[in-house]
Tab-separated table of C-alpha atoms and ligand atoms in Angstrom:
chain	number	residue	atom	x	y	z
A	107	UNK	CA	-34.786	12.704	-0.167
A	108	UNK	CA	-34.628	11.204	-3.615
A	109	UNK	CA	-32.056	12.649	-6.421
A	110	UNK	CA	-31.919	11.778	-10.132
A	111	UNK	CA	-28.705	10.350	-10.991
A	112	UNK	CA	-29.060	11.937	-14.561
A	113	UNK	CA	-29.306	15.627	-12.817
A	114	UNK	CA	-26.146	15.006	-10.138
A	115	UNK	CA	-24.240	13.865	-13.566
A	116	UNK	CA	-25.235	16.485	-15.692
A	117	UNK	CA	-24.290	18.737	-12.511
A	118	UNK	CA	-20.778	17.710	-12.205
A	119	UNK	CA	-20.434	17.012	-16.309
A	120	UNK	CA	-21.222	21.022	-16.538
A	121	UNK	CA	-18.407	22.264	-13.528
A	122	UNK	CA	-21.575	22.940	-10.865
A	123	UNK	CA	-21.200	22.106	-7.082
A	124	UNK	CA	-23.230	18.628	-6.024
A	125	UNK	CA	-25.473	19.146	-3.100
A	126	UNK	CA	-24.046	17.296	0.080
A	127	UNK	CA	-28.001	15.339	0.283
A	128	UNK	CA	-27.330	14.618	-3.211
A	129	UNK	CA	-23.534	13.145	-2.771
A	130	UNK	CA	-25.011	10.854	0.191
A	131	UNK	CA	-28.211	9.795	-1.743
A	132	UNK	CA	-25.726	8.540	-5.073
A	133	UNK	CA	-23.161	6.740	-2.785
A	134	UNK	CA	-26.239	5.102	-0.454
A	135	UNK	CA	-28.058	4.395	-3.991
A	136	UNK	CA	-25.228	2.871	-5.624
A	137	UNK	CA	-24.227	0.912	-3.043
A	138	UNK	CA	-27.832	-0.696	-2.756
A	139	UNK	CA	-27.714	-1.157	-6.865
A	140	UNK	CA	-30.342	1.392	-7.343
A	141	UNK	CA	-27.864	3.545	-8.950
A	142	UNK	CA	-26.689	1.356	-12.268
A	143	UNK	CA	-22.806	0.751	-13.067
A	144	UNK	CA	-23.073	2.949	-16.057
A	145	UNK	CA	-24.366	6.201	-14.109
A	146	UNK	CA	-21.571	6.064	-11.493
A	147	UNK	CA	-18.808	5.421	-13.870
A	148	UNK	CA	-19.797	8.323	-15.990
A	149	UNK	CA	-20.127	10.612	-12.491
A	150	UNK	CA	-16.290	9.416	-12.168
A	151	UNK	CA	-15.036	10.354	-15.203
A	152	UNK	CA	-17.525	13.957	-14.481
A	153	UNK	CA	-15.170	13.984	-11.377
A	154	UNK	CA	-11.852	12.991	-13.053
A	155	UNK	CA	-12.639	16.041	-15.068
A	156	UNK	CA	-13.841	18.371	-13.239
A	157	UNK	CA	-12.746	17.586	-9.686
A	158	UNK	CA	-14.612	17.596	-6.453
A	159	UNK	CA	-14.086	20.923	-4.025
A	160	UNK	CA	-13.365	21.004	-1.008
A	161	UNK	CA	-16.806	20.775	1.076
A	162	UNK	CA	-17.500	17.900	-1.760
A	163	UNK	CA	-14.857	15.888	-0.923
A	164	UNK	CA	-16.192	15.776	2.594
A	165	UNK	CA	-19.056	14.991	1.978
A	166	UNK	CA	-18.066	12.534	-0.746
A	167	UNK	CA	-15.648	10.831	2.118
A	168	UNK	CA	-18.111	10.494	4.627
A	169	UNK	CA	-20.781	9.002	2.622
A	170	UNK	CA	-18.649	6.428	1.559
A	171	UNK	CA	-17.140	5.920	5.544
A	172	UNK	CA	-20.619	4.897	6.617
A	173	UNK	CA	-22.042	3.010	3.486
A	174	UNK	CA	-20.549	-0.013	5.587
A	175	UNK	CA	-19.732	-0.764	9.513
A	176	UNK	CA	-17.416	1.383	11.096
A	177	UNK	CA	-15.139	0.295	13.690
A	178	UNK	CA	-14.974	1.306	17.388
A	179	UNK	CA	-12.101	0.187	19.459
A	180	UNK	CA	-12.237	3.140	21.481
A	181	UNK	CA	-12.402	0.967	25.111
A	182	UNK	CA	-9.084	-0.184	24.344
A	183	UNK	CA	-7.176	2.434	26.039
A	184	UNK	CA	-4.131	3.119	24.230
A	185	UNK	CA	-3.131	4.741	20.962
A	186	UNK	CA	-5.112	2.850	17.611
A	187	UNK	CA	-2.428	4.371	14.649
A	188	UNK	CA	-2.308	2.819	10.983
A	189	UNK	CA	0.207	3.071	8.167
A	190	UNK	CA	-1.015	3.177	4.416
A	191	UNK	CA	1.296	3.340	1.752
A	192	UNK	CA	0.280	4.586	-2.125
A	193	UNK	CA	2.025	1.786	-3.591
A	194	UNK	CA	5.532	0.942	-4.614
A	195	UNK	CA	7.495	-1.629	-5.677
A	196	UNK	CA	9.452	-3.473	-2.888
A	197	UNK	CA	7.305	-1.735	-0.829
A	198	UNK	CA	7.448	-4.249	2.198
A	199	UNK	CA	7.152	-1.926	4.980
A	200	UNK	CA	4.368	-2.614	6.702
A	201	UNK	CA	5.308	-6.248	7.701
A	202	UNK	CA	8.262	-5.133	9.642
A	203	UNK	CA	6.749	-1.478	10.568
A	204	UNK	CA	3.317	-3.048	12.130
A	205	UNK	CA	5.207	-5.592	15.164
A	206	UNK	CA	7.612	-3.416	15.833
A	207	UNK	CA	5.301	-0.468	16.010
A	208	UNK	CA	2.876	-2.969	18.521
A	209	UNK	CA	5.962	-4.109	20.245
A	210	UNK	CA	6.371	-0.556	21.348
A	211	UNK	CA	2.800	-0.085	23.312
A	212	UNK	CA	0.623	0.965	20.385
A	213	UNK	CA	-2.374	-1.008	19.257
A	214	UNK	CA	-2.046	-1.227	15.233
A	215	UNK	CA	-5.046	-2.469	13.632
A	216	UNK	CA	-4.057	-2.699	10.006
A	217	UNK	CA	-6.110	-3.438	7.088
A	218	UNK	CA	-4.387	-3.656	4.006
A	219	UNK	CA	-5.069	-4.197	0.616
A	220	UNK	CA	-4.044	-6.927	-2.345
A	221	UNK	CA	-1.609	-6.331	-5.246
A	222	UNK	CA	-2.208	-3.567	-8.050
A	223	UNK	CA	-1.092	-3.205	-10.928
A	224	UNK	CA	2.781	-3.301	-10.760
A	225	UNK	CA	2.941	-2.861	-7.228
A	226	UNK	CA	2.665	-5.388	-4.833
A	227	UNK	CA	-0.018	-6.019	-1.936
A	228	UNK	CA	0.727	-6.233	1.830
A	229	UNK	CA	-2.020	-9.293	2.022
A	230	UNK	CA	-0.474	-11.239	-0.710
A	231	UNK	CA	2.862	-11.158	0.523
A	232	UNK	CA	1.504	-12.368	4.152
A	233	UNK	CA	-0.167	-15.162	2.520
A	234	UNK	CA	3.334	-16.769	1.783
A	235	UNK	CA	3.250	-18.041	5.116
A	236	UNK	CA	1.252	-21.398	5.335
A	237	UNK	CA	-1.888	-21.033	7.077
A	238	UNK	CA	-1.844	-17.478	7.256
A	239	UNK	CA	-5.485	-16.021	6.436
A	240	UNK	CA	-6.456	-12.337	6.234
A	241	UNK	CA	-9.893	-12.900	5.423
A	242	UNK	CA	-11.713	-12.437	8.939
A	243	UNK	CA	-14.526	-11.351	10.755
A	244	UNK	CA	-14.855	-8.293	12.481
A	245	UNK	CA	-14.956	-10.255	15.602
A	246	UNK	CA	-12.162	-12.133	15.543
A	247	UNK	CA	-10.706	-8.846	13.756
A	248	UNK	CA	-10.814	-7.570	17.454
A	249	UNK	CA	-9.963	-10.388	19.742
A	250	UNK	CA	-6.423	-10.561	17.613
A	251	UNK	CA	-5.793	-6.730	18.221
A	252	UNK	CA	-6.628	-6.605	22.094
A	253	UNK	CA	-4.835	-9.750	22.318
A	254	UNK	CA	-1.725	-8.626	20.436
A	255	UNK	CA	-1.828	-4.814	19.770
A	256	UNK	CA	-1.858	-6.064	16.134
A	257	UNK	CA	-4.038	-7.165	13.754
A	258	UNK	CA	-3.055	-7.827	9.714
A	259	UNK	CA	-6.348	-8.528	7.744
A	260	UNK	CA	-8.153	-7.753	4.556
A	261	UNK	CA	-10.998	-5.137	4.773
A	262	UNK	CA	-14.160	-7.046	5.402
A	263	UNK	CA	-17.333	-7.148	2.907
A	264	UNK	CA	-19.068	-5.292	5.350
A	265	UNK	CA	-16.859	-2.347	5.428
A	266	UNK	CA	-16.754	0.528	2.774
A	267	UNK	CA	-18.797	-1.394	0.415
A	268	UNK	CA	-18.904	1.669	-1.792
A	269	UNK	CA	-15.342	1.931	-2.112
A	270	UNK	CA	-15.527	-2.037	-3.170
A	271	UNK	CA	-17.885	-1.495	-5.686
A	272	UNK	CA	-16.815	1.635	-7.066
A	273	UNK	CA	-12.929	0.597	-6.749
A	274	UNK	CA	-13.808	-1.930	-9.152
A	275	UNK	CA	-15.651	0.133	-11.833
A	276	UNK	CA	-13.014	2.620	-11.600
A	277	UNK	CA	-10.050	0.375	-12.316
A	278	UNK	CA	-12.495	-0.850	-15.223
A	279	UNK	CA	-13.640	2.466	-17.026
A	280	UNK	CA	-10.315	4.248	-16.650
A	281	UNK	CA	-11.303	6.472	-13.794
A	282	UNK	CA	-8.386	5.788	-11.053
A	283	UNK	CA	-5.987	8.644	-11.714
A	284	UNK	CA	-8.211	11.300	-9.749
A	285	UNK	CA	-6.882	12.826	-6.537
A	286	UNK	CA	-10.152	13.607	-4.887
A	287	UNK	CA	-11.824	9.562	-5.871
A	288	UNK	CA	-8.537	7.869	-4.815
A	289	UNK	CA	-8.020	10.056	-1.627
A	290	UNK	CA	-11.533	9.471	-0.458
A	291	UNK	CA	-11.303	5.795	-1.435
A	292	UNK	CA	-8.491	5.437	1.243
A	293	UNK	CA	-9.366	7.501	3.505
A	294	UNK	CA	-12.711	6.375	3.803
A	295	UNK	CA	-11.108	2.735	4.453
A	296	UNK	CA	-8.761	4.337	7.152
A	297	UNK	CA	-11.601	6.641	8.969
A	298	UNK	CA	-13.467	3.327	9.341
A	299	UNK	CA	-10.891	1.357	11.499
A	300	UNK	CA	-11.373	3.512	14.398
A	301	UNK	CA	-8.088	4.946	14.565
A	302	UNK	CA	-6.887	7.668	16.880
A	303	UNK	CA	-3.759	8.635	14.091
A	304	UNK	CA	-2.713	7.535	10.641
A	305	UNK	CA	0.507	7.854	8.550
A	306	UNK	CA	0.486	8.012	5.014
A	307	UNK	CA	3.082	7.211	2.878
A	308	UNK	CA	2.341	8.707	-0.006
A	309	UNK	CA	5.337	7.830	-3.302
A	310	UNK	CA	6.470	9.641	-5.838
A	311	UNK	CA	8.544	8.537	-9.142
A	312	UNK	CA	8.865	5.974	-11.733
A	313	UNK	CA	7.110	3.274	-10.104
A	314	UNK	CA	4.769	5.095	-8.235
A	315	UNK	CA	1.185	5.987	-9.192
A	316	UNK	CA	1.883	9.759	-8.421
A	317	UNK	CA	4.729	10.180	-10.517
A	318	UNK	CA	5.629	13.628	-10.497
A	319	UNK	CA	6.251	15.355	-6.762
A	320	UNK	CA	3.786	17.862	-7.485
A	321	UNK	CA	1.142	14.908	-7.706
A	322	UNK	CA	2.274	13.752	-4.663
A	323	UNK	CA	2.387	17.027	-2.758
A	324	UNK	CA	-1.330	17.111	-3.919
A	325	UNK	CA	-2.487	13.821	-3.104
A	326	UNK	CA	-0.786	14.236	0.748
A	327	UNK	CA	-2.004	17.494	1.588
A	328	UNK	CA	-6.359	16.200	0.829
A	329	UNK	CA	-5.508	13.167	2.391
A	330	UNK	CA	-4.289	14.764	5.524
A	331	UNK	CA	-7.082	17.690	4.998
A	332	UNK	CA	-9.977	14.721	5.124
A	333	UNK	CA	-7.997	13.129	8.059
A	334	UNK	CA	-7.544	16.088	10.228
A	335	UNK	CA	-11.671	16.885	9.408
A	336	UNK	CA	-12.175	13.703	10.825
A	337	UNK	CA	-10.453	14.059	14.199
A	338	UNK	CA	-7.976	11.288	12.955
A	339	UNK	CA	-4.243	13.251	13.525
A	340	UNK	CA	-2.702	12.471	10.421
A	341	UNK	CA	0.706	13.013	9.253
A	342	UNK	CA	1.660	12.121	5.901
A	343	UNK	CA	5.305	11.488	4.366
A	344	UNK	CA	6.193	11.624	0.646
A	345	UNK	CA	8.614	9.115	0.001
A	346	UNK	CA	10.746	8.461	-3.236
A	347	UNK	CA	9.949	5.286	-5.378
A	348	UNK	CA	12.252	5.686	-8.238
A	349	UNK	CA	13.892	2.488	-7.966
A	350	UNK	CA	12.441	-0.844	-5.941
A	351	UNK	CA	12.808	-0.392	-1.836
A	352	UNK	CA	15.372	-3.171	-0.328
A	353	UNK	CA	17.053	-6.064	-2.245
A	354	UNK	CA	13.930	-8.272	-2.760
A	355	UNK	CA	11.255	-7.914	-5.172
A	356	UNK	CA	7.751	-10.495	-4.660
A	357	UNK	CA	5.851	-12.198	-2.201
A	358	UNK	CA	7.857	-14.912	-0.050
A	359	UNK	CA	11.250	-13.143	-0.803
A	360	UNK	CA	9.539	-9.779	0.647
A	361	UNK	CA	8.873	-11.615	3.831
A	362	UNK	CA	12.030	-13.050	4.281
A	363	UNK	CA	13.524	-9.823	3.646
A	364	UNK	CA	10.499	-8.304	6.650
A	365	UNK	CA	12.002	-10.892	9.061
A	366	UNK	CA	15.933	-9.951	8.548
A	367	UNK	CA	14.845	-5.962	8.781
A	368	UNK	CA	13.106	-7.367	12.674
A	369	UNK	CA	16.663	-9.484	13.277
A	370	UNK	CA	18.735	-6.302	12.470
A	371	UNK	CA	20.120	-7.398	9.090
A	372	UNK	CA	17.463	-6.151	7.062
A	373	UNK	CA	18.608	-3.681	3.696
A	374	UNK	CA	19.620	0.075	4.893
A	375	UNK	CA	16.926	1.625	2.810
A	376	UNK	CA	13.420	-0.919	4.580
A	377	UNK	CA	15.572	-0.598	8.023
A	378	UNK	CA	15.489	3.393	7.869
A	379	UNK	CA	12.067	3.558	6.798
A	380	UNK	CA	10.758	0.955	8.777
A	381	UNK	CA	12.404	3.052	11.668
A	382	UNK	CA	11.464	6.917	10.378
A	383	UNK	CA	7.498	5.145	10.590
A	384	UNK	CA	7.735	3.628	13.324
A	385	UNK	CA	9.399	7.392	14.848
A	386	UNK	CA	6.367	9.036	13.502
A	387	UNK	CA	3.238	6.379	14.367
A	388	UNK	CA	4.678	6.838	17.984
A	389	UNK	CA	5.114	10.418	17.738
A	390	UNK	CA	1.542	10.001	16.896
A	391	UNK	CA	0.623	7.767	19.929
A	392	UNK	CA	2.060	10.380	22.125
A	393	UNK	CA	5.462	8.866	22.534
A	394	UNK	CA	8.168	10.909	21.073
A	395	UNK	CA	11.731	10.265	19.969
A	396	UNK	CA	11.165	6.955	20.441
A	397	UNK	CA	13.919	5.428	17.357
A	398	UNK	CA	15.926	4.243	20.698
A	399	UNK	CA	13.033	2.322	21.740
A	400	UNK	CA	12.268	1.287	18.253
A	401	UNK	CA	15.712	-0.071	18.055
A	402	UNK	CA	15.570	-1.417	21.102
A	403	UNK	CA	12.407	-3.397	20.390
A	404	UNK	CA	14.942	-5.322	17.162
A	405	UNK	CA	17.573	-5.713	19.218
A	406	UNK	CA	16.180	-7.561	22.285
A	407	UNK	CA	13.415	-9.769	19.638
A	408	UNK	CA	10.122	-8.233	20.837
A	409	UNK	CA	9.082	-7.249	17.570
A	410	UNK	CA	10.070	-10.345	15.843
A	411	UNK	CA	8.397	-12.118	18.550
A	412	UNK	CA	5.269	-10.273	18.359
A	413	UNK	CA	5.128	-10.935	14.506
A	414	UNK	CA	5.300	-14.695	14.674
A	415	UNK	CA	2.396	-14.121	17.678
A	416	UNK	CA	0.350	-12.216	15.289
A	417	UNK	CA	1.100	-14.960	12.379
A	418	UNK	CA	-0.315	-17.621	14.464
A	419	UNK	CA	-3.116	-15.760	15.876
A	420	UNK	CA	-3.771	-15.593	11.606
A	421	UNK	CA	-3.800	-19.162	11.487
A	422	UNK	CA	-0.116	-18.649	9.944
A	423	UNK	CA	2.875	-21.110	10.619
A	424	UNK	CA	5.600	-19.220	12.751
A	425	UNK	CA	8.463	-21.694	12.028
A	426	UNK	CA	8.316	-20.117	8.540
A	427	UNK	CA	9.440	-17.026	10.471
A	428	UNK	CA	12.252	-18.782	12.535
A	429	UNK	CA	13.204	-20.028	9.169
A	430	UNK	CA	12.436	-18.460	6.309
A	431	UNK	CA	14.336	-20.984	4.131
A	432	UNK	CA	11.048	-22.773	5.019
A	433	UNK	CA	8.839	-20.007	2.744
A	434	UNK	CA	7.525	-21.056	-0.710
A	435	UNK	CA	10.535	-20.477	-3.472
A	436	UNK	CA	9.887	-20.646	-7.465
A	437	UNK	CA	12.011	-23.736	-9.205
A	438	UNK	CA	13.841	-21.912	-11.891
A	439	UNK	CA	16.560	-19.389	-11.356
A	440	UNK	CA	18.224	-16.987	-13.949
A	441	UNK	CA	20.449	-13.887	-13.726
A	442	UNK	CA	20.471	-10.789	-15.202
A	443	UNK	CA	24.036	-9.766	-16.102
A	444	UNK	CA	25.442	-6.322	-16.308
A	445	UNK	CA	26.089	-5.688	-20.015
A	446	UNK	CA	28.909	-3.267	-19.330
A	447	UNK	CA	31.075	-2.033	-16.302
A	448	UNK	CA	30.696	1.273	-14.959
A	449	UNK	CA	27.829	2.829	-12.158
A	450	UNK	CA	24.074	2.130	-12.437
A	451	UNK	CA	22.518	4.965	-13.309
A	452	UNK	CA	19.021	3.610	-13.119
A	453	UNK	CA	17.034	0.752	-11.137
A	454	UNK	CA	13.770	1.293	-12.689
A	455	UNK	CA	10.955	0.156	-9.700
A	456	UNK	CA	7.862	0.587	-12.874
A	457	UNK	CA	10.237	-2.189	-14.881
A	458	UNK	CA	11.162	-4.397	-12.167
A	459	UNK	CA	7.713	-4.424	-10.686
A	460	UNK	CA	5.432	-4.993	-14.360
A	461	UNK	CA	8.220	-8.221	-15.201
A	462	UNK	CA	7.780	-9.233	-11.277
A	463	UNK	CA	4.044	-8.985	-11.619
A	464	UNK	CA	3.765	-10.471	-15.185
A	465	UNK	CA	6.429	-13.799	-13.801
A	466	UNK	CA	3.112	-14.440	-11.406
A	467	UNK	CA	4.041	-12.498	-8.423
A	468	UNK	CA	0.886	-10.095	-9.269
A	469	UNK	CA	-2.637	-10.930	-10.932
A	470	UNK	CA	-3.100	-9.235	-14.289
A	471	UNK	CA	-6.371	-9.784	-14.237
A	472	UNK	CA	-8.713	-9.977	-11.390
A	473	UNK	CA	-8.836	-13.654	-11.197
A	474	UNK	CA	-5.629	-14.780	-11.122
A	475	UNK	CA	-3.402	-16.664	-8.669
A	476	UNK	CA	-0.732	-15.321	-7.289
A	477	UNK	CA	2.675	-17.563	-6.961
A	478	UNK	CA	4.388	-16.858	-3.919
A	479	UNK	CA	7.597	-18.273	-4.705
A	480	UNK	CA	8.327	-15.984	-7.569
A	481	UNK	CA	10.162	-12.687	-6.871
A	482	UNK	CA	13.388	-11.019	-7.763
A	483	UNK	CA	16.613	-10.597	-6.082
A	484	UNK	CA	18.341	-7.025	-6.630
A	485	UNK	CA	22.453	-6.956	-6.330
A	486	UNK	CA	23.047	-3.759	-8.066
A	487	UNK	CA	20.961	-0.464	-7.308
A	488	UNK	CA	21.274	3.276	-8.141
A	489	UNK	CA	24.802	4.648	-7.833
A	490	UNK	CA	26.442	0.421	-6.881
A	491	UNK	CA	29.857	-0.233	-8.925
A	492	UNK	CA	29.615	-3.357	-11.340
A	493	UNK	CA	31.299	-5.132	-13.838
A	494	UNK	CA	30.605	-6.119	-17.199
A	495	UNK	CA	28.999	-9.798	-16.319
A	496	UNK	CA	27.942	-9.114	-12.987
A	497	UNK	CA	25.109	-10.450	-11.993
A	498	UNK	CA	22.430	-7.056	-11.402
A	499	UNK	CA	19.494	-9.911	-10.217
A	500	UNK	CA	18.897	-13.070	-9.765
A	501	UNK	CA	15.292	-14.164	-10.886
A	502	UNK	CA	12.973	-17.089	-9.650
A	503	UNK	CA	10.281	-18.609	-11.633
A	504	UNK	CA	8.023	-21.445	-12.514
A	505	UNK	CA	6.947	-20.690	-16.190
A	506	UNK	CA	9.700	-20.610	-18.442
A	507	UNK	CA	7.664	-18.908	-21.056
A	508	UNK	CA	7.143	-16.124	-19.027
A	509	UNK	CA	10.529	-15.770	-18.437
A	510	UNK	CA	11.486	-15.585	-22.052
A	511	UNK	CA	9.249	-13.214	-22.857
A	512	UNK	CA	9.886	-10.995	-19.902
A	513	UNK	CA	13.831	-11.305	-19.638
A	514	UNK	CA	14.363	-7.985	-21.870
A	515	UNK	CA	12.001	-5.998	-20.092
A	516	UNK	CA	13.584	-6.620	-16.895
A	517	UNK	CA	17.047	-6.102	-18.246
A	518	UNK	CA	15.887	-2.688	-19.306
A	519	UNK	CA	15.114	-1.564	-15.948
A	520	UNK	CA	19.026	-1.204	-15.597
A	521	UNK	CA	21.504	1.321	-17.319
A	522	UNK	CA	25.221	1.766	-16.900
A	523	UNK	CA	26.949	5.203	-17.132
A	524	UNK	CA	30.724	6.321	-16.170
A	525	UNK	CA	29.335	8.841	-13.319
A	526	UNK	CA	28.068	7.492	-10.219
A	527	UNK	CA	24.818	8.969	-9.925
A	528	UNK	CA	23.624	11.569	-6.888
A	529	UNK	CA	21.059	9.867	-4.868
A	530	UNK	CA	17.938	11.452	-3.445
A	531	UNK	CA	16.900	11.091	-0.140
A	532	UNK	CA	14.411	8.494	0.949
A	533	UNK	CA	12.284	10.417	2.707
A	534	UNK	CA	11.208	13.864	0.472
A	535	UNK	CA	8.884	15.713	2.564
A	536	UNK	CA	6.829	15.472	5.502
A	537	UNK	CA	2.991	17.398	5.329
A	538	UNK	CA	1.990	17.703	8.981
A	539	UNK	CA	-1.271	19.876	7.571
A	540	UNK	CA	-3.326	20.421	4.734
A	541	UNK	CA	-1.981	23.879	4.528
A	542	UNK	CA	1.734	22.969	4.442
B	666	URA	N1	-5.730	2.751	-3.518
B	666	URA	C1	-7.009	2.831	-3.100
B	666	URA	O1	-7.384	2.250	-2.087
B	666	URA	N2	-7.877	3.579	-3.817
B	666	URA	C2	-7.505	4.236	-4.931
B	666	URA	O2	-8.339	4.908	-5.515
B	666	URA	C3	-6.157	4.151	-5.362
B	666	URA	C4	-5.273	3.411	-4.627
């Protein structure tokens, strides 16, 4: 059946309800260029507007989902669970989280996704180690996950090529802040990677893109509504992101920071998240209560082990892992210095992770490099005691330009007050169905 794109935007533009043939006719149309850039950006900003309801959003999900391949592991006969976080800054979970997760018995095939904006991206960060390639084929995609219970690649261009196309136009016609077109642009991702759970890690605060908790609360309870449609058990976790997670702020830095959390002296904040996931995606593979075996898996180097398998099996160098002295460091090193003595008050993760990104950690636009060696070291975070002179990071950097002009942003993320502050808790809420 044939639509006019005109009609379905004038539909949506004047608060109507878009017929399901007409949602999968756009996203099938648009994905085969039929429907032009212009049309579907302006149906985005109808739905940034207006909203998509419930039935909609369904529909709007699955079209999406099978505008592309979609994966089948479902002969491998244990548990296929996924992690996918909103974003943060620090946000290194997943490197730790996915080994340790496969070191326990669960197959984890992970497709993650590049830096955005101030936040950084899972496949950048893996790229620090030499060799290490995310790009691959579907094929190869599986021979790494039945060989290792873990794969970490990029999404292939055959997969969700709607969400690649419209992803793009969104970020360029100012269409991204909508909670039903960024919850069926991941979940269509995650419904395609033939998973039997997921666990979604959705932040809230400064540096997050949901920053209020009511955003949040939103965003988790339709992502777990379009997982739970699915058949997917999905259990999602809101998670505070008010200042940066662990010490270590970048690409290289993030790993090396990934490998200590696997050798048991990783930061207390990525260690109890990487453990409170890893709970949770085995709760999810039918194995609960599992932290002892979780912690057991650190202790006795299975899950470090399986990550330097899985780096090879990505073409990556493993010694970088034995070693991470080996990973790529930036040439220059400043500090930032407390300008007074007293308790930090804030840690800003939005401040840290713009002057991180704009050093060349992240891309600012599309086309840019990333350096791997830049990053930034925290040594003072929300409610720490310092002195006047103390050093609150250290910095490393290859442009000195950059660093001029970004010193007094990053300084700003800190402030010093007389009261040490109260802390929230890492882990705010946990949304087991779209009802809760
Ligand atoms: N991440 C995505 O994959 N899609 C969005 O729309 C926003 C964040």
């Amino acid at each position: 059946m044939s639509f006019s794109a005109v009609d379905l935007i004038g539909l949506k533009r004047d608060r109507k309800t878009l017929p399901d043939d007409g949602i999968r006719w756009l996203i099938d149309a648009y994905t085969r260029d039929e429907v032009a850039d212009y049309q579907m950006s302006a149906m985005a900003m109808a739905i940034v507007l207006n909203g998509l309801d419930r039935r909609e959003l369904a529909t709007w999900t699955e079209a999406m989902l099978t505008s592309g391949d979609v994966l089948d592991f479902s002969d491998i006969p244990i548990p296929k669970i996924d992690k996918h976080s909103t974003g943060g800054v620090g946000d290194k979970i997943s490197i730790p989280l996915a080994p340790l997760v496969a070191a326990c018995g669960i197959a984890v095939p992970m497709m993650s996704g590049r830096g955005l904006g101030h936040t950084g991206g899972t496949l950048d960060k893996l790229e620090s180690i030499e060799g290490f390639t995310t790009r691959i084929n579907k094929e190869r995609f599986r021979s790494i996950l039945e060989a290792h219970n873990l794969v970490l690649a990029g999404q292939s261009e055959t997969m969700v090529p709607a969400d690649r196309k419209l992803y793009g136009l969104r970020d360029a016609s100012g269409t991204v802040p909508s909670i039903p077109l960024i919850s069926s642009s991941i979940m269509s991702k995650k419904l395609s990677e033939g998973l039997d759970g997921l666990l979604l890690d959705v932040k809230t605060g400064s540096g997050a893109f949901m920053q209020t908790l009511e955003d949040a609360r939103e965003l988790a309870n339709t992502m777990v509504g379009i997982g739970e449609a699915s058949g997917v058990d999905t259990v999602a976790l809101i998670t505070s992101m008010d200042q940066p997670l662990g010490n270590e702020v970048g690409n290289a830095n993030e790993i090396a920071e990934s490998i200590a959390v696997l050798n048991g002296s990783g930061p207390a904040d990525v260690t109890e998240l990487t453990l409170e996931f890893g709970t949770v995606m085995l709760e999810l593979g039918g194995i609960p209560d599992a932290k002892p075996q979780l912690e057991e898996a650190i202790a006795n180097g299975s899950a470090l082990e399986k990550l330097k398998d899985v780096a090879r099996a990505h073409g990556g160098d493993p010694s970088m892992i034995d070693d991470p002295s080996l990973l790529p460091v930036a040439p220059h090193v400043e500090s930032i210095t407390a300008p007074a003595s007293g308790y930090v008050t804030k840690c800003d993760a939005l401040a840290v992770g713009l002057s991180t990104t704009r050093l060349g950690a992240g891309r600012e636009r599309q086309e840019d490099e990333i350096n791997h060696g830049v990053g930034v070291t925290i040594h003072a975070k929300l409610g720490d005691e310092v002195r006047a002179g103390d050093p609150l990071a250290t910095v490393r950097f290859s442009d000195p330009v950059r660093w001029e002009s970004q010193r007094d942003h990053l300084a700003s993320a800190w402030e010093i007050g007389d009261q040490r502050p109260s802390l929230s808790p890492l882990i705010i809420e946990r949304i087991d169905s779209p009802g809760d």
